[in-house]
Each structure stands twice: as structure tokens, then as C-alpha cells.
Coordinates of C-alpha atoms in Angstrom, one line a residue:
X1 CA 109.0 65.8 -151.6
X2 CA 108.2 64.8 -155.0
X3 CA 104.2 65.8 -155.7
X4 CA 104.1 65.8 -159.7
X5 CA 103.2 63.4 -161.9
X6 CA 104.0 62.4 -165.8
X7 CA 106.2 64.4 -168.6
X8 CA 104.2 66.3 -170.5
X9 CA 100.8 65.5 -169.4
X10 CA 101.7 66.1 -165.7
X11 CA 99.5 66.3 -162.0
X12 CA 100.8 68.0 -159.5
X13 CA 98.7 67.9 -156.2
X14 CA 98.5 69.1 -152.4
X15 CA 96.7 68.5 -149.2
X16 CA 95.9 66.2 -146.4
X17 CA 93.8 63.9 -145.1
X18 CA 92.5 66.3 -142.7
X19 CA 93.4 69.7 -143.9
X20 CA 90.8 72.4 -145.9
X21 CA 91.2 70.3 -149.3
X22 CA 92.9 68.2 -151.3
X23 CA 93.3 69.9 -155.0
X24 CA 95.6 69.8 -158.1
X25 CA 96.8 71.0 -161.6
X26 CA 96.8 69.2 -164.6
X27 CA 99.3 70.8 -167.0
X28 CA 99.3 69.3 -171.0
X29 CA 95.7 68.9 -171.5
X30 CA 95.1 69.3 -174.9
X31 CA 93.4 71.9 -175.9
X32 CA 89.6 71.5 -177.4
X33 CA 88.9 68.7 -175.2
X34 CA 85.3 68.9 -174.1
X35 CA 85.6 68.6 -170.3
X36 CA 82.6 66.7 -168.8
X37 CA 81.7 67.9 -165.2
X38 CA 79.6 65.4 -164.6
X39 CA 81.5 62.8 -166.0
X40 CA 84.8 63.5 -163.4
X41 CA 82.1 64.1 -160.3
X42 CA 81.0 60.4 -161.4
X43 CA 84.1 59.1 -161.2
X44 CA 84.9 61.0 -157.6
X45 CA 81.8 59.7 -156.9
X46 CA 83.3 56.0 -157.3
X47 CA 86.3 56.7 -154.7
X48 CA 84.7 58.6 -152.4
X49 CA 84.0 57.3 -148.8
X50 CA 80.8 56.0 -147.3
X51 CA 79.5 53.9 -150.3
X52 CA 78.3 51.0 -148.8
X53 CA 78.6 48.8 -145.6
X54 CA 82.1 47.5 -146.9
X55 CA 83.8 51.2 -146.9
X56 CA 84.6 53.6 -144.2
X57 CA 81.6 55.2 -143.6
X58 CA 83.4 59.4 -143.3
X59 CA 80.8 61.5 -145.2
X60 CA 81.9 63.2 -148.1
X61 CA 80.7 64.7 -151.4
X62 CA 83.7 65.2 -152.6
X63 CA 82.5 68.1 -155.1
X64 CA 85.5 69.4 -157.6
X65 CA 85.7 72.9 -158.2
X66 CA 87.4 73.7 -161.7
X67 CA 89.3 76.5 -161.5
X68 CA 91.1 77.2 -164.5
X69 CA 92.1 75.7 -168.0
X70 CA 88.2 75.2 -169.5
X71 CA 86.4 77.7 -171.0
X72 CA 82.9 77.4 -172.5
X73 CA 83.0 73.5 -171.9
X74 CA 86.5 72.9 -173.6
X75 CA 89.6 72.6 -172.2
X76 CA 92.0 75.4 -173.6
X77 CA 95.7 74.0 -173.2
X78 CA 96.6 76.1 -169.9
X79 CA 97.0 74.1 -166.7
X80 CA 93.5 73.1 -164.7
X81 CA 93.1 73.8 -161.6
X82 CA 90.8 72.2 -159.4
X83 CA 90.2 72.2 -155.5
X84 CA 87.9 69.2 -153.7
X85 CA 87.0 70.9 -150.2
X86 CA 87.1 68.3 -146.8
X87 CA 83.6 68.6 -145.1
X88 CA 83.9 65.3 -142.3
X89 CA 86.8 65.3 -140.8
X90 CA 86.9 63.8 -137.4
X91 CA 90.6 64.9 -136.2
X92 CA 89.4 64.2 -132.5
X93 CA 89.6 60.3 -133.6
X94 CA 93.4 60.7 -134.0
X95 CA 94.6 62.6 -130.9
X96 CA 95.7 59.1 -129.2
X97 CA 98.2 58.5 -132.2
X98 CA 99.8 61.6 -131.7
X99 CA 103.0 60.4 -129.9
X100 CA 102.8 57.0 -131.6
X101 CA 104.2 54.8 -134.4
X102 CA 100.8 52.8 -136.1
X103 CA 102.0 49.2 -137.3
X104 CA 102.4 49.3 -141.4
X105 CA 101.8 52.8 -141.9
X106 CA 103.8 55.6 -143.2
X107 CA 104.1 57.1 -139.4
X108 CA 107.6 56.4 -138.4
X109 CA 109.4 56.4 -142.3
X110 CA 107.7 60.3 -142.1
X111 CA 108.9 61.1 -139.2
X112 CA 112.5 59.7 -139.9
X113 CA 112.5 61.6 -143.5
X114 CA 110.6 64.8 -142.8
X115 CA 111.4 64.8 -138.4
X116 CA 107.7 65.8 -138.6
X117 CA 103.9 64.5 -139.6
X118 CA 100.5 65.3 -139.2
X119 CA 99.1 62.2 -137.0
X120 CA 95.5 63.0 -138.4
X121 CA 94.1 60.2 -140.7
X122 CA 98.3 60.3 -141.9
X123 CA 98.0 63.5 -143.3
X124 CA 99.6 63.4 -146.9
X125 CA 100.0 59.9 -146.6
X126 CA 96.5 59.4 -146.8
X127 CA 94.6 57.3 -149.3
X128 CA 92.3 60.4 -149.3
X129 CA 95.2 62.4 -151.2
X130 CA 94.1 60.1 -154.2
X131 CA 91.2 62.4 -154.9
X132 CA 93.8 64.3 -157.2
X133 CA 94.5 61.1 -159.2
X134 CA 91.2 60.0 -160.0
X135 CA 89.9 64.0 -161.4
X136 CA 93.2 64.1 -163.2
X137 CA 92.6 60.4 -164.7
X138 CA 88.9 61.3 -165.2
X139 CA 90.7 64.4 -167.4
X140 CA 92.3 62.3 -169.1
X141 CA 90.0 59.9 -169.8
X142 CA 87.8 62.4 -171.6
X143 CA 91.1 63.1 -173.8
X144 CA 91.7 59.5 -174.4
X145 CA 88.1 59.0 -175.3
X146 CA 88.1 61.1 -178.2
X147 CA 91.1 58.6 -179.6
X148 CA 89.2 55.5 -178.7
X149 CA 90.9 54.1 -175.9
X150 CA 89.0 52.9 -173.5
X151 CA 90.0 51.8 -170.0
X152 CA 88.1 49.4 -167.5
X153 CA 88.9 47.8 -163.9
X154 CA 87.7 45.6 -161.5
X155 CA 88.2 43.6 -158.6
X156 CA 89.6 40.3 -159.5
X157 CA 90.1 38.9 -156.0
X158 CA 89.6 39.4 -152.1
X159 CA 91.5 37.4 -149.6
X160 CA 91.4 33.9 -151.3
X161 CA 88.6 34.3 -153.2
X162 CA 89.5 35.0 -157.0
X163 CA 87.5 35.2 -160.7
X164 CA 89.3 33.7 -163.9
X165 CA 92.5 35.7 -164.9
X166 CA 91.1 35.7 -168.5
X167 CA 88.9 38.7 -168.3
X168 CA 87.6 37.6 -172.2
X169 CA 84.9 35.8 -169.4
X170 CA 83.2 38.6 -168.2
X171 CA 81.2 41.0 -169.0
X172 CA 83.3 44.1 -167.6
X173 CA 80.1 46.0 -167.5
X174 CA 78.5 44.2 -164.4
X175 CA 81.9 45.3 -161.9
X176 CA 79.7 48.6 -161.3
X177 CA 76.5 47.2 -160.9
X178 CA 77.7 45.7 -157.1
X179 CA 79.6 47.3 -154.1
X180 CA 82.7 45.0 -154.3
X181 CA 83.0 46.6 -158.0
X182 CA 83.4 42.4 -159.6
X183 CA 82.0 41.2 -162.9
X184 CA 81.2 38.0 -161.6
X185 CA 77.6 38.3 -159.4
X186 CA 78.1 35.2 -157.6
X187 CA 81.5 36.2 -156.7
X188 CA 80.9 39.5 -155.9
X189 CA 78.6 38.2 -153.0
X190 CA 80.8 36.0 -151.5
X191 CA 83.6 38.9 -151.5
X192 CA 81.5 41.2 -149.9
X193 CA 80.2 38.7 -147.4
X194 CA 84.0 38.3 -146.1
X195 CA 84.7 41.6 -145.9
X196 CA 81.8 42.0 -143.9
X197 CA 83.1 39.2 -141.6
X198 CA 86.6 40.7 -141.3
X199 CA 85.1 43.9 -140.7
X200 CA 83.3 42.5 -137.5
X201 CA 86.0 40.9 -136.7
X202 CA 87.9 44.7 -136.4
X203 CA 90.4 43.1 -139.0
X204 CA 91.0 43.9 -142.7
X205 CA 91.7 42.0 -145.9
X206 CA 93.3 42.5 -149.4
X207 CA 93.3 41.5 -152.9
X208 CA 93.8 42.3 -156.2
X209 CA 92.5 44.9 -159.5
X210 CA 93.0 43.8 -162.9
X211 CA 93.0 46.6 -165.3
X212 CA 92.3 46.6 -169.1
X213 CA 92.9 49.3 -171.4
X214 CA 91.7 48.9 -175.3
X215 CA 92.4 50.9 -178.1
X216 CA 95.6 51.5 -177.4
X217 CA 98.1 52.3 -180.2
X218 CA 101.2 50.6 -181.2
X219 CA 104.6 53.0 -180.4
X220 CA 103.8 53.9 -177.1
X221 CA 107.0 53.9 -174.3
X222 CA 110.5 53.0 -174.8
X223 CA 113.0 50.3 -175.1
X224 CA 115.3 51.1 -172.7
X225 CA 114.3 53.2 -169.6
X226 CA 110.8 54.5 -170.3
X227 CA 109.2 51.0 -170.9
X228 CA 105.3 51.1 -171.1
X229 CA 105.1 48.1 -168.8
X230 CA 107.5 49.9 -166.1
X231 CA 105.8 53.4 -166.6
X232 CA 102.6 51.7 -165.6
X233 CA 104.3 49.4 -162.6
X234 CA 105.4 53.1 -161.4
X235 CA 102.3 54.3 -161.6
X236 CA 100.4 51.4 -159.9
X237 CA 102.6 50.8 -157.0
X238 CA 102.6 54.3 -156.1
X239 CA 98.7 53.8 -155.1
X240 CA 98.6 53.7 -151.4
X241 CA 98.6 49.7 -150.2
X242 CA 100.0 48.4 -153.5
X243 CA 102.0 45.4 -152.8
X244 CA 102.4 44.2 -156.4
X245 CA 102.0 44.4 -160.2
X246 CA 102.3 42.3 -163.1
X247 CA 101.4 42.6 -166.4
X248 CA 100.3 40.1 -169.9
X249 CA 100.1 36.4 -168.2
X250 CA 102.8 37.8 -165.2
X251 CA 104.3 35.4 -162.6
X252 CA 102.2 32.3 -164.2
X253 CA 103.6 32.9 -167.4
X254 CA 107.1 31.5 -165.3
X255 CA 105.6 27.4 -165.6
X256 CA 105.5 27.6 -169.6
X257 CA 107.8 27.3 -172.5
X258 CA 108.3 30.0 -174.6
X259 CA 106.8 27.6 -177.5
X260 CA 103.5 28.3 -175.5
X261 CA 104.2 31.8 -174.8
X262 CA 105.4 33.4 -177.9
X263 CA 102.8 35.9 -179.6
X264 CA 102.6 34.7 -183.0
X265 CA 102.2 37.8 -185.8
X266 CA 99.7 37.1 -188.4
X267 CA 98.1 39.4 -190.8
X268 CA 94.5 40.3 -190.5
X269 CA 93.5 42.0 -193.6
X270 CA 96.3 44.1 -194.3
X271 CA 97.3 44.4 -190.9
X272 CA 99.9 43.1 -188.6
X273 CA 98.3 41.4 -185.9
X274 CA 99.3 38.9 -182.5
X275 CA 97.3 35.1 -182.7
X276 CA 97.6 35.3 -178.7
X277 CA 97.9 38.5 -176.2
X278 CA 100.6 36.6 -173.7
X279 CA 102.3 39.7 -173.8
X280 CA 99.9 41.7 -172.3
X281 CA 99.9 44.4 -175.5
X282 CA 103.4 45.7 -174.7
X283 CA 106.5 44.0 -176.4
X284 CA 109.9 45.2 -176.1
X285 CA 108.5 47.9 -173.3
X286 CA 106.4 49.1 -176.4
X287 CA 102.7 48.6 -177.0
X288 CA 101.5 46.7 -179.3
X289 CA 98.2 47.2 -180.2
X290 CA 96.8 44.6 -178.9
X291 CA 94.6 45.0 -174.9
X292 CA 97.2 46.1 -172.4
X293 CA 95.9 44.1 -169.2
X294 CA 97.7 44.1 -165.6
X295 CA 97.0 43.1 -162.0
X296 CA 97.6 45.1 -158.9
X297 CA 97.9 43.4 -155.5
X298 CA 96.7 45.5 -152.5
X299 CA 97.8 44.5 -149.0
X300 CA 95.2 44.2 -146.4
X301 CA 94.4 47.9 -145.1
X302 CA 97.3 48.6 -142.0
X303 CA 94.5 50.7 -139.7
X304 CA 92.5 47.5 -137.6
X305 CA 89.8 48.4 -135.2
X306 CA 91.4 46.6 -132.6
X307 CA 94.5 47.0 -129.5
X308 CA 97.9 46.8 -130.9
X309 CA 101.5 46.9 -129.5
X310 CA 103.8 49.6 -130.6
X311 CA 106.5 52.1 -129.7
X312 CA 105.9 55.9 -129.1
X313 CA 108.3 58.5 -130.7
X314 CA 111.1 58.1 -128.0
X315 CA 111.0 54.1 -128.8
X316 CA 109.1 53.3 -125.3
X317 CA 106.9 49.7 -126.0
X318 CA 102.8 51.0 -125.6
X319 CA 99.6 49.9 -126.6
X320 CA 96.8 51.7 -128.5
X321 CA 93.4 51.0 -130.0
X322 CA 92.2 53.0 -133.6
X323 CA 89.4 55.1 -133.6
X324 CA 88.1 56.5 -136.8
X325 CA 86.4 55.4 -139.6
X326 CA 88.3 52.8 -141.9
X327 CA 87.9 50.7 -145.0
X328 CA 88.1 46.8 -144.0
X329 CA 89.0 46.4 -147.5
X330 CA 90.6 49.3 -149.6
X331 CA 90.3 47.4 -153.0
X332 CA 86.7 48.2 -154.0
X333 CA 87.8 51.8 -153.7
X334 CA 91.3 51.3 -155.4
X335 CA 89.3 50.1 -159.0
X336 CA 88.9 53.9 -160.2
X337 CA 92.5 55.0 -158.6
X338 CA 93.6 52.2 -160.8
X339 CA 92.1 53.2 -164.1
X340 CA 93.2 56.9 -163.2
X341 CA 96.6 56.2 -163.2
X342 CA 96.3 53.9 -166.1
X343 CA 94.5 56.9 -167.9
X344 CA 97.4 59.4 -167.1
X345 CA 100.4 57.3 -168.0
X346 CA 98.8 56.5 -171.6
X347 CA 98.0 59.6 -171.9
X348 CA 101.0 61.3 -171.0
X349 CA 102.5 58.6 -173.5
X350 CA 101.1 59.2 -176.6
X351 CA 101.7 63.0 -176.2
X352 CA 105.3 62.1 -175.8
X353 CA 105.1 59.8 -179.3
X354 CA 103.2 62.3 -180.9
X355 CA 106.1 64.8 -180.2
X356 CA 108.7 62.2 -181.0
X357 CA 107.1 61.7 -184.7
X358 CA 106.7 65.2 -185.3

């Protein structure tokens, strides 16, 4: 089982859903990096469960322990270590899955692979495993900070109700100041309102996270295998529930010409420069310079609060009804795991192009 992340800025994490924690290393920090404690229990703080009436309402204060790597508020090149402990786990809830195959989930593809799985909240197929990306993207976000790059998500769309896809409209700023994590106020309300409804209704709903990350310097990725554009579609769809990515205008950018999608070059002041951003900031599987936006499409969440037919482990047809605590909607929840692994993949990229010019 693969468990690590990146080249040379590399995650490697462990644990389960419902075992004693879920933890990691980060290995290629920089060193001198001033590592923010608050800052990374902020950004756990924006994944973790029970937020508001639209999550799964599991209890958890999901407090990282640094255990390595950071002395006397800097981070000093050796791997970090880091363990967040499980406090509320309910593994009761589970019991009835035990012999079972849930709909959509990772149950039977485990059990084919691995001809074994923990049945409790899926074990390490868990959403709650993504603990480990967001405090290693909060880690790297304090590294890319100090080189100005700057990384922000938000949630575009919920079931068929969507915001612009120019994200030049919006103040990016307002996404945290709601529960649905959207720029756009009057959106915002009507997504959590149908979340709310398909929650009652024991059902659960997708929708999409756009992702922008500024600052970003030309030279990152490669032109052949290694593209910037793939390393980040790697990166995305391995978030539990991605269905889909696409990057610059994406699938709409199919019903135009390449007269009206061509990224002019112009110089501004000295400086090479696009007229337009079609491109999304990477060229060639290269960045640009210019914003590098994407979109992520999450499936509705598999786990609904209501009776469903399966088959148990010997292929017998059955019946069962979920117990537990569940997210109606995962993508409110997705927006930092998103800008984690956003943070880690350009992070782990321009360590690899400042090796390659040296």
C-alpha cells in the first residue's frame, strides 16, 4: 500500500478512521521555516468534524502534536513528526457493516486487494485519514508563504447550484466567513439550505472546489511526464469522493477556437507577461506565472442515512440501514484538503526546480 506522498518534499501518513490516531512525517521541510502552531491547528480546525448543522456532527478537537523536526519555533530540515489522537469514536455504529459490502464505498475493492478491512467508519479509507494532508499542506503553506505564494479555495457549486467560473468576481475572502465555505453570501445560503434538505431527506449531495494559487513562479513541472497540471490532477483526485478535475477554462474551453483561446504574450515593463489566463498558469505542463486555478468535482457522499440493498461477503443479496454520523455534503469540508494538496505539490515542485538549476 502506497502511504507517501511527493519527491522531495514528501508525507507519509498512518492510521484509521477509528484507531488511536491518525499522524504523519513530513520529510524536505526546509530548514529555518518558522512553524506556526496555531496557524496548522487553524487549518485542522477547518476540516475537522462537527462544524455546523451541514457536517457530521462526531466531536473532535483534532489537536496535533509535533513531535520532531522544529526546534525553538523553526523547522530544522529533519523529518516532522506529528500525531492527531481520535477522542469520538463511535465503533458500535459500525457493527452491522461488519459482514457487508456498503454501495460506493471502498468496502468490497479492500477486501478483494487486501482479503481484509476494518468495517469501522472504512478504516484507512476514511476521509478522516485526511487529517495528515491538511497539517502537512498547513506545513507547507508556511514554507510557501515566505516565497509569496499564496493559495485560496472555495466552494464553487452544490448540486445544481453554481457561482461564476471567473473567480476575478469574488472577493475570496468572504468563503470563510459562512459554513458552506462560498464567496458569494446569497449563494452560500441557498447551498446550505439544500444541503439541509437533503440531509432530512437521509440523502447526500455533491459539488465542486475551485482552487487558486498566486504567486507562483514560472519553471515549475515538466514537459513530459511530471506536468504541473497532471501532478496537481494526481493530487486532487486522490482526495476521498473526487470524481473530477480540470484546470485554466477546462471542458468549456472545448466550444471555442483556439483564436479565442490562445494566451497572447505581451511585455509589461520589462517583463514577459499573458493578455488572458485561458491556460490556467501552466503551459506546456509548466507554470507560467500567471494564477494557476482548477476545479474539483466531489461526488455526492456514498454513506445515506437510509435502507439499502446489498450483498454480504459470501455474495448473499441483504439489506442494511447506516448508523453513524455523516456529512450530507463532504465539499465544505474538502476546501482546506484541497488547498493542502495544492500546497504540497507546489511545494514539492519548486524544491525539485531549485535542485534542477543548481
Amino acid at each position: 500500500m502506497r502511504n507517501t506522498f511527493g519527491t522531495l518534499f514528501t508525507l507519509t501518513s498512518f492510521g484509521e478512521s477509528h484507531g488511536a490516531a491518525i499522524g504523519g512525517i513530513v520529510d524536505g521541510m526546509p530548514p529555518g521555516i518558522e512553524i506556526d502552531q496555531a496557524f496548522i491547528q487553524s487549518e485542522l480546525a477547518r476540516r475537522r468534524p462537527g462544524q455546523s448543522a451541514i457536517s457530521t456532527q462526531r466531536q473532535e478537537p483534532d489537536h496535533v502534536e509535533l513531535l520532531s523536526g522544529v526546534f525553538e519555533g523553526r523547522s530544522t530540515g529533519t523529518p516532522i513528526a506529528f500525531l492527531v489522537r481520535n477522542q469520538d469514536q463511535h465503533s458500535q455504529d459500525y457493527e452491522n457493516l461488519r459482514t457487508l459490502f456498503r454501495p460506493s464505498h471502498a468496502d468490497y475493492t479492500y477486501y478483494i486487494k487486501y482479503g481484509v478491512r476494518d468495517h469501522r467508519g472504512g478504516g484507512r479509507s476514511s476521509a478522516r485519514i485526511t487529517i495528515a494532508r491538511v497539517v502537512g499542506g498547513a506545513l507547507a503553506k508556511l514554507a510557501l508563504r515566505q516565497m509569496g505564494i499564496t493559495i485560496e479555495a472555495y466552494t464553487s457549486q452544490v448540486g445544481n447550484i453554481a457561482l461564476d467560473r471567473d473567480y476575478h468576481r469574488y472577493d475570496l475572502s468572504l468563503a470563510e466567513t459562512n459554513a458552506v465555505r462560498c464567496p458569494d453570501p446569497e449563494k452560500a445560503a441557498e447551498m446550505e439550505r439544500l444541503i439541509l434538505q437533503v440531509k432530512g431527506e437521509g440523502d447526500t449531495i455533491g459539488g465542486v472546489v475551485t482552487c487558486v494559487v498566486r504567486g507562483c513562479p514560472p519553471g515549475l513541472g515538466e514537459p513530459e511526464f511530471g506536468k504541473l497540471h497532471a501532478l496537481l490532477g494526481s493530487a486532487m483526485l486522490g482526495i476521498n469522493a473526487a470524481k473530477g478535475f480540470e484546470y485554466g477554462e477546462g471542458f468549456d474551453g472545448v466550444t471555442q477556437r483556439g483564436s479565442q483561446q490562445n494566451d497572447i504574450f505581451v511585455n509589461e515593463k520589462g517583463e514577459v507577461n499573458t493578455a488572458t489566463n485561458h491556460s490556467g498558469g501552466i503551459q506546456g505542463g509548466i507554470s507560467n506565472g500567471q494564477d494557476i486555478y482548477f476545479r474539483v468535482a466531489f461526488k455526492p457522499v456514498a454513506t445515506l442515512l437510509r435502507e439499502q440493498p446489498t450483498v454480504d461477503l459470501e455474495g448473499n443479496p441483504t439489506r442494511f440501514t447506516t448508523r453513524g454520523r455523516h456529512d450530507p455534503c463532504v465539499v465544505p469540508r474538502a476546501v482546506p484538503v484541497v488547498e493542502a494538496m495544492a500546497a504540497m505539490t507546489i511545494l514539492d515542485q519548486f524544491l525539485c526546480l531549485k535542485t534542477y538549476k543548481k
